[in-house]
mmCIF file of C-alpha atoms in Angstrom:
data_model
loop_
_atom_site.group_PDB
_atom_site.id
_atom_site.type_symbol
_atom_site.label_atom_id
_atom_site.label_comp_id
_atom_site.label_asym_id
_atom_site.label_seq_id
_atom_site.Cartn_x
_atom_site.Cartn_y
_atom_site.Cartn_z
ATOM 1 C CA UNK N 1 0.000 0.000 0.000
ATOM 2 C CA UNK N 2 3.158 2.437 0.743
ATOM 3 C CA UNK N 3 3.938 1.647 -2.670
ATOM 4 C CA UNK N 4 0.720 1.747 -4.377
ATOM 5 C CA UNK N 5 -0.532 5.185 -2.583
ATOM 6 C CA UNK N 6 1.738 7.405 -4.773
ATOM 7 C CA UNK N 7 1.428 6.141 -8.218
ATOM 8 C CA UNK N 8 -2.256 5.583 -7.077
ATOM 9 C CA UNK N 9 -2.490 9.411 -6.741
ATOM 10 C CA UNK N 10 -0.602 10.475 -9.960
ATOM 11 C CA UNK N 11 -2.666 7.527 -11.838
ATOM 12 C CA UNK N 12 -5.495 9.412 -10.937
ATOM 13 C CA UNK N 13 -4.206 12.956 -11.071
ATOM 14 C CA UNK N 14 -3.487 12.568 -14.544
ATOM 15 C CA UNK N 15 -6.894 11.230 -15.304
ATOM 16 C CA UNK N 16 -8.873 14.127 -13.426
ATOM 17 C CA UNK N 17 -6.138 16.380 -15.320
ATOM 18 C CA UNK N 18 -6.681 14.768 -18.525
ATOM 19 C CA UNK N 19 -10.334 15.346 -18.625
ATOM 20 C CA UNK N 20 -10.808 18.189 -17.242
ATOM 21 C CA UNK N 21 -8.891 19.375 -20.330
ATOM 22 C CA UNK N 22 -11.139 17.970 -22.739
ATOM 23 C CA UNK N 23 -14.233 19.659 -21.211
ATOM 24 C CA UNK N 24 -12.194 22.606 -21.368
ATOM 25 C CA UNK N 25 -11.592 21.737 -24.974
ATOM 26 C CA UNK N 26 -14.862 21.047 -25.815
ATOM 27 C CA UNK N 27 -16.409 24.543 -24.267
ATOM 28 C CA UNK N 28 -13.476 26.476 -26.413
ATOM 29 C CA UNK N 29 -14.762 24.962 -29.637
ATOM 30 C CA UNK N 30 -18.343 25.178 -29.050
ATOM 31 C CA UNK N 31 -17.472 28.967 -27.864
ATOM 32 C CA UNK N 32 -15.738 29.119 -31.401
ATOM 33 C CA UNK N 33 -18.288 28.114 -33.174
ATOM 34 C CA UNK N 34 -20.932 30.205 -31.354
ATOM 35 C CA UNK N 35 -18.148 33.104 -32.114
ATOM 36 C CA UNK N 36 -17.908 31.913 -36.026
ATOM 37 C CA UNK N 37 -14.422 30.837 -35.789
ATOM 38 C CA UNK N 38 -12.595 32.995 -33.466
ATOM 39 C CA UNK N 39 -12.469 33.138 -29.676
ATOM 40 C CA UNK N 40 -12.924 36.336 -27.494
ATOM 41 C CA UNK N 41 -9.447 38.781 -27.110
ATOM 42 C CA UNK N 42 -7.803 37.467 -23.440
ATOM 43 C CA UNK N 43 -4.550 38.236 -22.542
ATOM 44 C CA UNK N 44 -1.495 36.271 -22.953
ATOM 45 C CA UNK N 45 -1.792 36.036 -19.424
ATOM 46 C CA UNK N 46 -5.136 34.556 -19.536
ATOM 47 C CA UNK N 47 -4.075 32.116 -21.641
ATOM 48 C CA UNK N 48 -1.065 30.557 -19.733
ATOM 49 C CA UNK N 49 -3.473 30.128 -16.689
ATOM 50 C CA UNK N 50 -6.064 28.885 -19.035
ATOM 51 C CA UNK N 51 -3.796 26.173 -20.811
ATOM 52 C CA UNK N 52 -1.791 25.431 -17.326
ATOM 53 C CA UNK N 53 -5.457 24.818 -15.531
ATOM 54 C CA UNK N 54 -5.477 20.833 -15.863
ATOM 55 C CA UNK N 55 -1.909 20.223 -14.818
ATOM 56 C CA UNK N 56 -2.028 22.427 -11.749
ATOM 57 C CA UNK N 57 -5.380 20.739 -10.948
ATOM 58 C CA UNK N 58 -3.630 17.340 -11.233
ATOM 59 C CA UNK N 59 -0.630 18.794 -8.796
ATOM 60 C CA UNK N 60 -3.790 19.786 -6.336
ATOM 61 C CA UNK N 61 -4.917 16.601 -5.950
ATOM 62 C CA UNK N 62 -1.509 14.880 -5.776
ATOM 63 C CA UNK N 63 -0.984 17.264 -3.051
ATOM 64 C CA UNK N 64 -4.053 16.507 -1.595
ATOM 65 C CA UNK N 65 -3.963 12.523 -1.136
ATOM 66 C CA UNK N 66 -0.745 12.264 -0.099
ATOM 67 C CA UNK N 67 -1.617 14.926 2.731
ATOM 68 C CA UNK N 68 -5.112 13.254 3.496
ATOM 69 C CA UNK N 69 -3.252 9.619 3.407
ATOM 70 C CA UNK N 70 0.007 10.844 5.926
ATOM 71 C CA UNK N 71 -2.798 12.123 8.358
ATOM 72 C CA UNK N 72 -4.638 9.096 7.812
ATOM 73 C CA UNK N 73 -1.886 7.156 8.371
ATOM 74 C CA UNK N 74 -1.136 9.328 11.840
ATOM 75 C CA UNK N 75 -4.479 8.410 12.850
ATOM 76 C CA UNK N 76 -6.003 12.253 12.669
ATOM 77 C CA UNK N 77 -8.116 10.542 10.260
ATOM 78 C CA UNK N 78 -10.276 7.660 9.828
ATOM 79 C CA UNK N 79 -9.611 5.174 7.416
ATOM 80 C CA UNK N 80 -12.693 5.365 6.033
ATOM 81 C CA UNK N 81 -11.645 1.966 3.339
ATOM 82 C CA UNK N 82 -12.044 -0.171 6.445
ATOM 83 C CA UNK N 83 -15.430 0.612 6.393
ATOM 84 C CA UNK N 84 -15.890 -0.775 2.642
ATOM 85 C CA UNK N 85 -13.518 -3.871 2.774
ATOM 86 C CA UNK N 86 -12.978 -6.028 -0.295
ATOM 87 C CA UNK N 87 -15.347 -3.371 -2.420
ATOM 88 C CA UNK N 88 -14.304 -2.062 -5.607
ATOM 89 C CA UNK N 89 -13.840 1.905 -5.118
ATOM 90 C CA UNK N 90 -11.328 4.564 -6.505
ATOM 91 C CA UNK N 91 -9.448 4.634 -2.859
ATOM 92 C CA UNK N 92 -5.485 5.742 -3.460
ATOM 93 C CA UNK N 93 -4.197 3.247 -1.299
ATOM 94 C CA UNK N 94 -6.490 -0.079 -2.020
ATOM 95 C CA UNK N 95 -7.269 0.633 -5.517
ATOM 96 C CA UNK N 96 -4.258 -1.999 -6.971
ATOM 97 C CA UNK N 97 -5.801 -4.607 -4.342
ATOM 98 C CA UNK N 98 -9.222 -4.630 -4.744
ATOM 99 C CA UNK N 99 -10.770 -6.014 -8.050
ATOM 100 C CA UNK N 100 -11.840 -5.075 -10.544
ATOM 101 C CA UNK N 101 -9.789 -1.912 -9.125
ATOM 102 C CA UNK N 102 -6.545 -3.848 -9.698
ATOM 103 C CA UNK N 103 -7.412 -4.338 -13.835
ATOM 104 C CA UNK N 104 -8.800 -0.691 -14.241
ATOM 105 C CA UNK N 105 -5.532 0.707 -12.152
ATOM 106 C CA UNK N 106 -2.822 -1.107 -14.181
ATOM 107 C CA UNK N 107 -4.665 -0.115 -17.377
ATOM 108 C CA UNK N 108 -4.481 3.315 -16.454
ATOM 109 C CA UNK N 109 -0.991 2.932 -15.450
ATOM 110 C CA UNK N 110 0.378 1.485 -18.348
ATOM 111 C CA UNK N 111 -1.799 3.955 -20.816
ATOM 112 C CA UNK N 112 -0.114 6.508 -18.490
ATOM 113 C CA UNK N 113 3.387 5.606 -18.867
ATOM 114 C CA UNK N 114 3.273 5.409 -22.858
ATOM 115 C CA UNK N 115 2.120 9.569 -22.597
ATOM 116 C CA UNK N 116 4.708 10.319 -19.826
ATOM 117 C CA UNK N 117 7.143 8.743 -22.079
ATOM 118 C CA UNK N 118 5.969 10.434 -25.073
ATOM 119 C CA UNK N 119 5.763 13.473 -23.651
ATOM 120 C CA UNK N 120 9.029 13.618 -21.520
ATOM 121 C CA UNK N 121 10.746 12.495 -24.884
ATOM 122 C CA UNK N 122 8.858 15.726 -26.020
ATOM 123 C CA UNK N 123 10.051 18.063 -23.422
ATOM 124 C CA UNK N 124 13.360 16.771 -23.114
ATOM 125 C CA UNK N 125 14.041 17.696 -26.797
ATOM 126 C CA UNK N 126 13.023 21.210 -25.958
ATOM 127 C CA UNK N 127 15.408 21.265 -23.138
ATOM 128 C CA UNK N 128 18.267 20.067 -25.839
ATOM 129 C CA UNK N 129 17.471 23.396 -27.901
ATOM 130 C CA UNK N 130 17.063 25.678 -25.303
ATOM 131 C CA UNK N 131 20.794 24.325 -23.991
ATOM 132 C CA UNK N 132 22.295 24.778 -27.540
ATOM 133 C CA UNK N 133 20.905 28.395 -27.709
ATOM 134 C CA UNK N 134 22.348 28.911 -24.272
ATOM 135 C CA UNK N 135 25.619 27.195 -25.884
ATOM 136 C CA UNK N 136 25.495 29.758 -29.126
ATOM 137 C CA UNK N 137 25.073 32.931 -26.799
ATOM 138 C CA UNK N 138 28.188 32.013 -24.850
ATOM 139 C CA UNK N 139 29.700 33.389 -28.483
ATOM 140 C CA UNK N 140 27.700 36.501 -28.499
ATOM 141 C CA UNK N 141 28.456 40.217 -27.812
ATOM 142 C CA UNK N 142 26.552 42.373 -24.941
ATOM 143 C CA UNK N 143 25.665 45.923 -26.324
ATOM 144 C CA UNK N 144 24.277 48.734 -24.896
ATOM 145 C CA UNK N 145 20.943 50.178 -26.497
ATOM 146 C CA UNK N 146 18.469 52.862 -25.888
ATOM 147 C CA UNK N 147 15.475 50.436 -24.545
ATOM 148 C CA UNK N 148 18.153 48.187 -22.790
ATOM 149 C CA UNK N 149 20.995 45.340 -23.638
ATOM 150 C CA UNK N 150 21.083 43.090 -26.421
ATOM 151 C CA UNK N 151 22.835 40.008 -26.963
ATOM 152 C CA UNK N 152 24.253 40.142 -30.685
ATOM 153 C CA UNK N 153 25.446 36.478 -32.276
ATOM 154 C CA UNK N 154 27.943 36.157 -35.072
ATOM 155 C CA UNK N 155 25.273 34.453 -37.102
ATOM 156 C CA UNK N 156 24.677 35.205 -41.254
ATOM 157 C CA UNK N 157 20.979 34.436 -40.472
ATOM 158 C CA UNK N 158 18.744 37.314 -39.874
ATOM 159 C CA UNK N 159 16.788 36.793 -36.559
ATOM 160 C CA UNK N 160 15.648 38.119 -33.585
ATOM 161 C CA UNK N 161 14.128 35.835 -30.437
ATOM 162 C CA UNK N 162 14.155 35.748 -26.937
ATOM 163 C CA UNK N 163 16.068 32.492 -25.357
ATOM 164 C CA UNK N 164 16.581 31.799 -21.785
ATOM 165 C CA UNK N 165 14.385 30.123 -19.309
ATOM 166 C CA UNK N 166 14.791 32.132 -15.688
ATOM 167 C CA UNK N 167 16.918 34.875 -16.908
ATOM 168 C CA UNK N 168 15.990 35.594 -21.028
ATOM 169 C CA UNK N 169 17.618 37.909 -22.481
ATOM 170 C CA UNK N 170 16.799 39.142 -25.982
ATOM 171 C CA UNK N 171 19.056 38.167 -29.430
ATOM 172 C CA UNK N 172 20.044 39.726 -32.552
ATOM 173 C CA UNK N 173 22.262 38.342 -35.425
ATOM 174 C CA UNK N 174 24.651 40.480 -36.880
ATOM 175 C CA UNK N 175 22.646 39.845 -40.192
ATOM 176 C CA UNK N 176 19.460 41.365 -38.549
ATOM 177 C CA UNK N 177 21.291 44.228 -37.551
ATOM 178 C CA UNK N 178 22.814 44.763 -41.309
ATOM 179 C CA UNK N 179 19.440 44.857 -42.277
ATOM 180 C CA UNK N 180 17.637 47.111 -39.741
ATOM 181 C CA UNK N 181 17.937 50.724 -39.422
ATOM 182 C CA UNK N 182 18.517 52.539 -35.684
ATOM 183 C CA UNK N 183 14.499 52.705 -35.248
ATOM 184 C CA UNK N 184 14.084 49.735 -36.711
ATOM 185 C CA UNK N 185 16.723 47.613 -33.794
ATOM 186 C CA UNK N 186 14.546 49.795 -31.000
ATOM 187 C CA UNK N 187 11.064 48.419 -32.500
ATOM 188 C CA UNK N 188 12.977 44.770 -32.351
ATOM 189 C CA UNK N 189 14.334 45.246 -28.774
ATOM 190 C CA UNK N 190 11.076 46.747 -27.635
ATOM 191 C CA UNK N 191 9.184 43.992 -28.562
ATOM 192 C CA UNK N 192 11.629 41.022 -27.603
ATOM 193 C CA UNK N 193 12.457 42.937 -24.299
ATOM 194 C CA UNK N 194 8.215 42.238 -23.565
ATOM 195 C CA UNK N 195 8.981 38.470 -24.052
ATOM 196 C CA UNK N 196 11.887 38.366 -21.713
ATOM 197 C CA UNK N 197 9.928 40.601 -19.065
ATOM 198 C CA UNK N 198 7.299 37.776 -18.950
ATOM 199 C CA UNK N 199 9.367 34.985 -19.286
ATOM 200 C CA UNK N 200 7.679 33.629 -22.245
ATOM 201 C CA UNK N 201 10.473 31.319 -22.902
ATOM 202 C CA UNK N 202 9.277 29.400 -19.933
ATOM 203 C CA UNK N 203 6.090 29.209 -20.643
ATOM 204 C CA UNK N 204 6.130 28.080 -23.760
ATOM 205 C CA UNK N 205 8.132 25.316 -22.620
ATOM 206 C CA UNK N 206 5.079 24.493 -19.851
ATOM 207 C CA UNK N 207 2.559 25.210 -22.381
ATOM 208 C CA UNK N 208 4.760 22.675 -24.550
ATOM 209 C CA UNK N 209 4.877 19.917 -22.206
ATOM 210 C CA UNK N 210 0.606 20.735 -21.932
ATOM 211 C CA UNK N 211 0.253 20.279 -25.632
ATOM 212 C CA UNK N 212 1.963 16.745 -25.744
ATOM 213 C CA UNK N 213 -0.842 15.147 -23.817
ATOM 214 C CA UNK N 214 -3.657 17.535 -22.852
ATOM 215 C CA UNK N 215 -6.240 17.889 -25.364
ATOM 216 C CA UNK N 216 -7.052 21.153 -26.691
ATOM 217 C CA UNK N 217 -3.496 22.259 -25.534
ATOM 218 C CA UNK N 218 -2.488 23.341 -28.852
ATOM 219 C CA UNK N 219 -5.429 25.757 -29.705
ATOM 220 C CA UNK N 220 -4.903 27.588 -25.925
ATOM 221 C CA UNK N 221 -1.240 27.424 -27.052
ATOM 222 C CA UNK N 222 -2.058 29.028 -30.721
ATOM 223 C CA UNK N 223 -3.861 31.954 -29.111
ATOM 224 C CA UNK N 224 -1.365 32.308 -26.444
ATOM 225 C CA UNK N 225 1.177 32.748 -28.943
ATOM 226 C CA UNK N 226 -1.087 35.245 -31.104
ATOM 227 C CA UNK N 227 -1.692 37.579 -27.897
ATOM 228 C CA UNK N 228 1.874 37.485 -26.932
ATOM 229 C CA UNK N 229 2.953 39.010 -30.443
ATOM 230 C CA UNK N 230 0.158 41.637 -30.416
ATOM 231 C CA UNK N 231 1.438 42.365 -26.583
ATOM 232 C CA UNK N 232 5.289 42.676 -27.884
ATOM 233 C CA UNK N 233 4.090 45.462 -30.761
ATOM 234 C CA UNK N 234 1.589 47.287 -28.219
ATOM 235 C CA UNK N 235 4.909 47.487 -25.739
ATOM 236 C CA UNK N 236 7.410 49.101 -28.906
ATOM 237 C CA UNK N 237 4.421 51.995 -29.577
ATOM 238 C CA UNK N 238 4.081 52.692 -25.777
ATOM 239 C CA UNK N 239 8.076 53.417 -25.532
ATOM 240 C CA UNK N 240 7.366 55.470 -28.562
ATOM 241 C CA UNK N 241 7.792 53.763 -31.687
ATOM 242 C CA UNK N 242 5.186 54.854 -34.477
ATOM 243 C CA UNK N 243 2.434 52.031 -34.839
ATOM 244 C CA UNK N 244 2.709 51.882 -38.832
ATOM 245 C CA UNK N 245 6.639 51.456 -38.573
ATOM 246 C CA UNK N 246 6.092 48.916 -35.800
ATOM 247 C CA UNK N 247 3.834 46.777 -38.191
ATOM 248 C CA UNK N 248 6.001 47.344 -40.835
ATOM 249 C CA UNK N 249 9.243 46.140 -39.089
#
């Protein structure tokens, strides 16, 4: 049972966190569809908490059996299974023992283990990319601008992103800055400077690791991403960059 309690509770937790993101799924399209196609304007913000919803649920209830099990255990609660013995119920710690609980819980558990594998596969991949960024920014030079510092890598591709996962810092190649004018680099640093003040590196990489398993994940993701540009340009016009120069940069 000391055994079975824990992957009892994340069995379970990744049920309830599974679908609770297909009802949330299901209400986004049927509110897309009542909407012809597109969903209401939200905040990035809104989004993250949105798509992050069913895992932190899942977390919850971890959090919540193993408490309500250790102070059953201490006998500050009642264990209320001995009141039920030998009948099939979703109880952490007797669901492996009890059939048909035994069957339904190493069904889940196996069905669980194929997406934790797929999905840490998944996120470890994006932890690989986000390491050789790190890697190719140990080349680059720190300058001094206007709207902050910028990070500029001895790269002939023309970019501009935002890498980093608890410190990001904002990148330009030295073929995007052959290419952009002075007002041009402050329109570019304005808006990647927006990503790195709200960490968007990280979550994406949360939002990511949602997609891989969560239904639905993707489309929160999509419109995440959508807000989170319109949020970059609305930051370059509020430090004063002219709105029809900010589109077209």
């Amino acid at each position: 049972q000391t055994c079975a309690l824990p992957i009892s509770a994340i069995v379970v937790s990744l049920c309830v966190s599974w679908i609770a993101a297909l009802i949330q799924c299901m209400l986004l399209k049927t509110l897309s569809t009542l909407k012809k196609g597109t969903l209401p304007q939200r905040t990035s913000n809104f989004w993250f908490t949105l798509g992050v919803l069913p895992l932190g649920l899942g977390f919850f209830l971890i959090l919540f059996s193993v408490v309500f099990a250790s102070l059953t255990s201490a006998n500050y609660l009642y264990d209320h299974c001995l009141e039920h013995q030998g009948h099939p119920h979703l109880c952490f710690s007797h669901i492996a023992h009890n059939p048909p609980g035994g069957v339904i819980f190493w069904g889940i558990l196996s069905l669980g283990l194929v997406i934790t594998f797929v999905s840490g596969a998944r996120f470890y991949r994006q932890i690989l990319f986000t390491r050789r960024l790190a890697a190719d920014a140990m080349l680059s030079q720190s300058l001094s601008h206007d709207h902050g510092q910028i990070s500029v890598l001895p790269s002939a591709l023309p970019a501009a992103f935002t890498a980093g996962l608890f410190a990001p810092r904002p990148y330009l190649t030295f073929a995007a800055m052959g290419k952009l004018s002075q007002e041009e680099v402050s329109i570019v640093l304005s808006h990647e400077l927006e990503h790195a003040r709200n960490k968007d590196p990280l979550r994406m990489l949360f939002l990511q690791f949602c997609e891989s398993w969560l239904p639905g994940a993707r489309l929160i993701r999509q419109n995440w991403e959508m807000r989170r540009e319109v949020e970059g340009d609305s930051a370059a016009i509020r430090r004063g960059c002219k709105p029809t120069q900010v589109a077209q940069t």
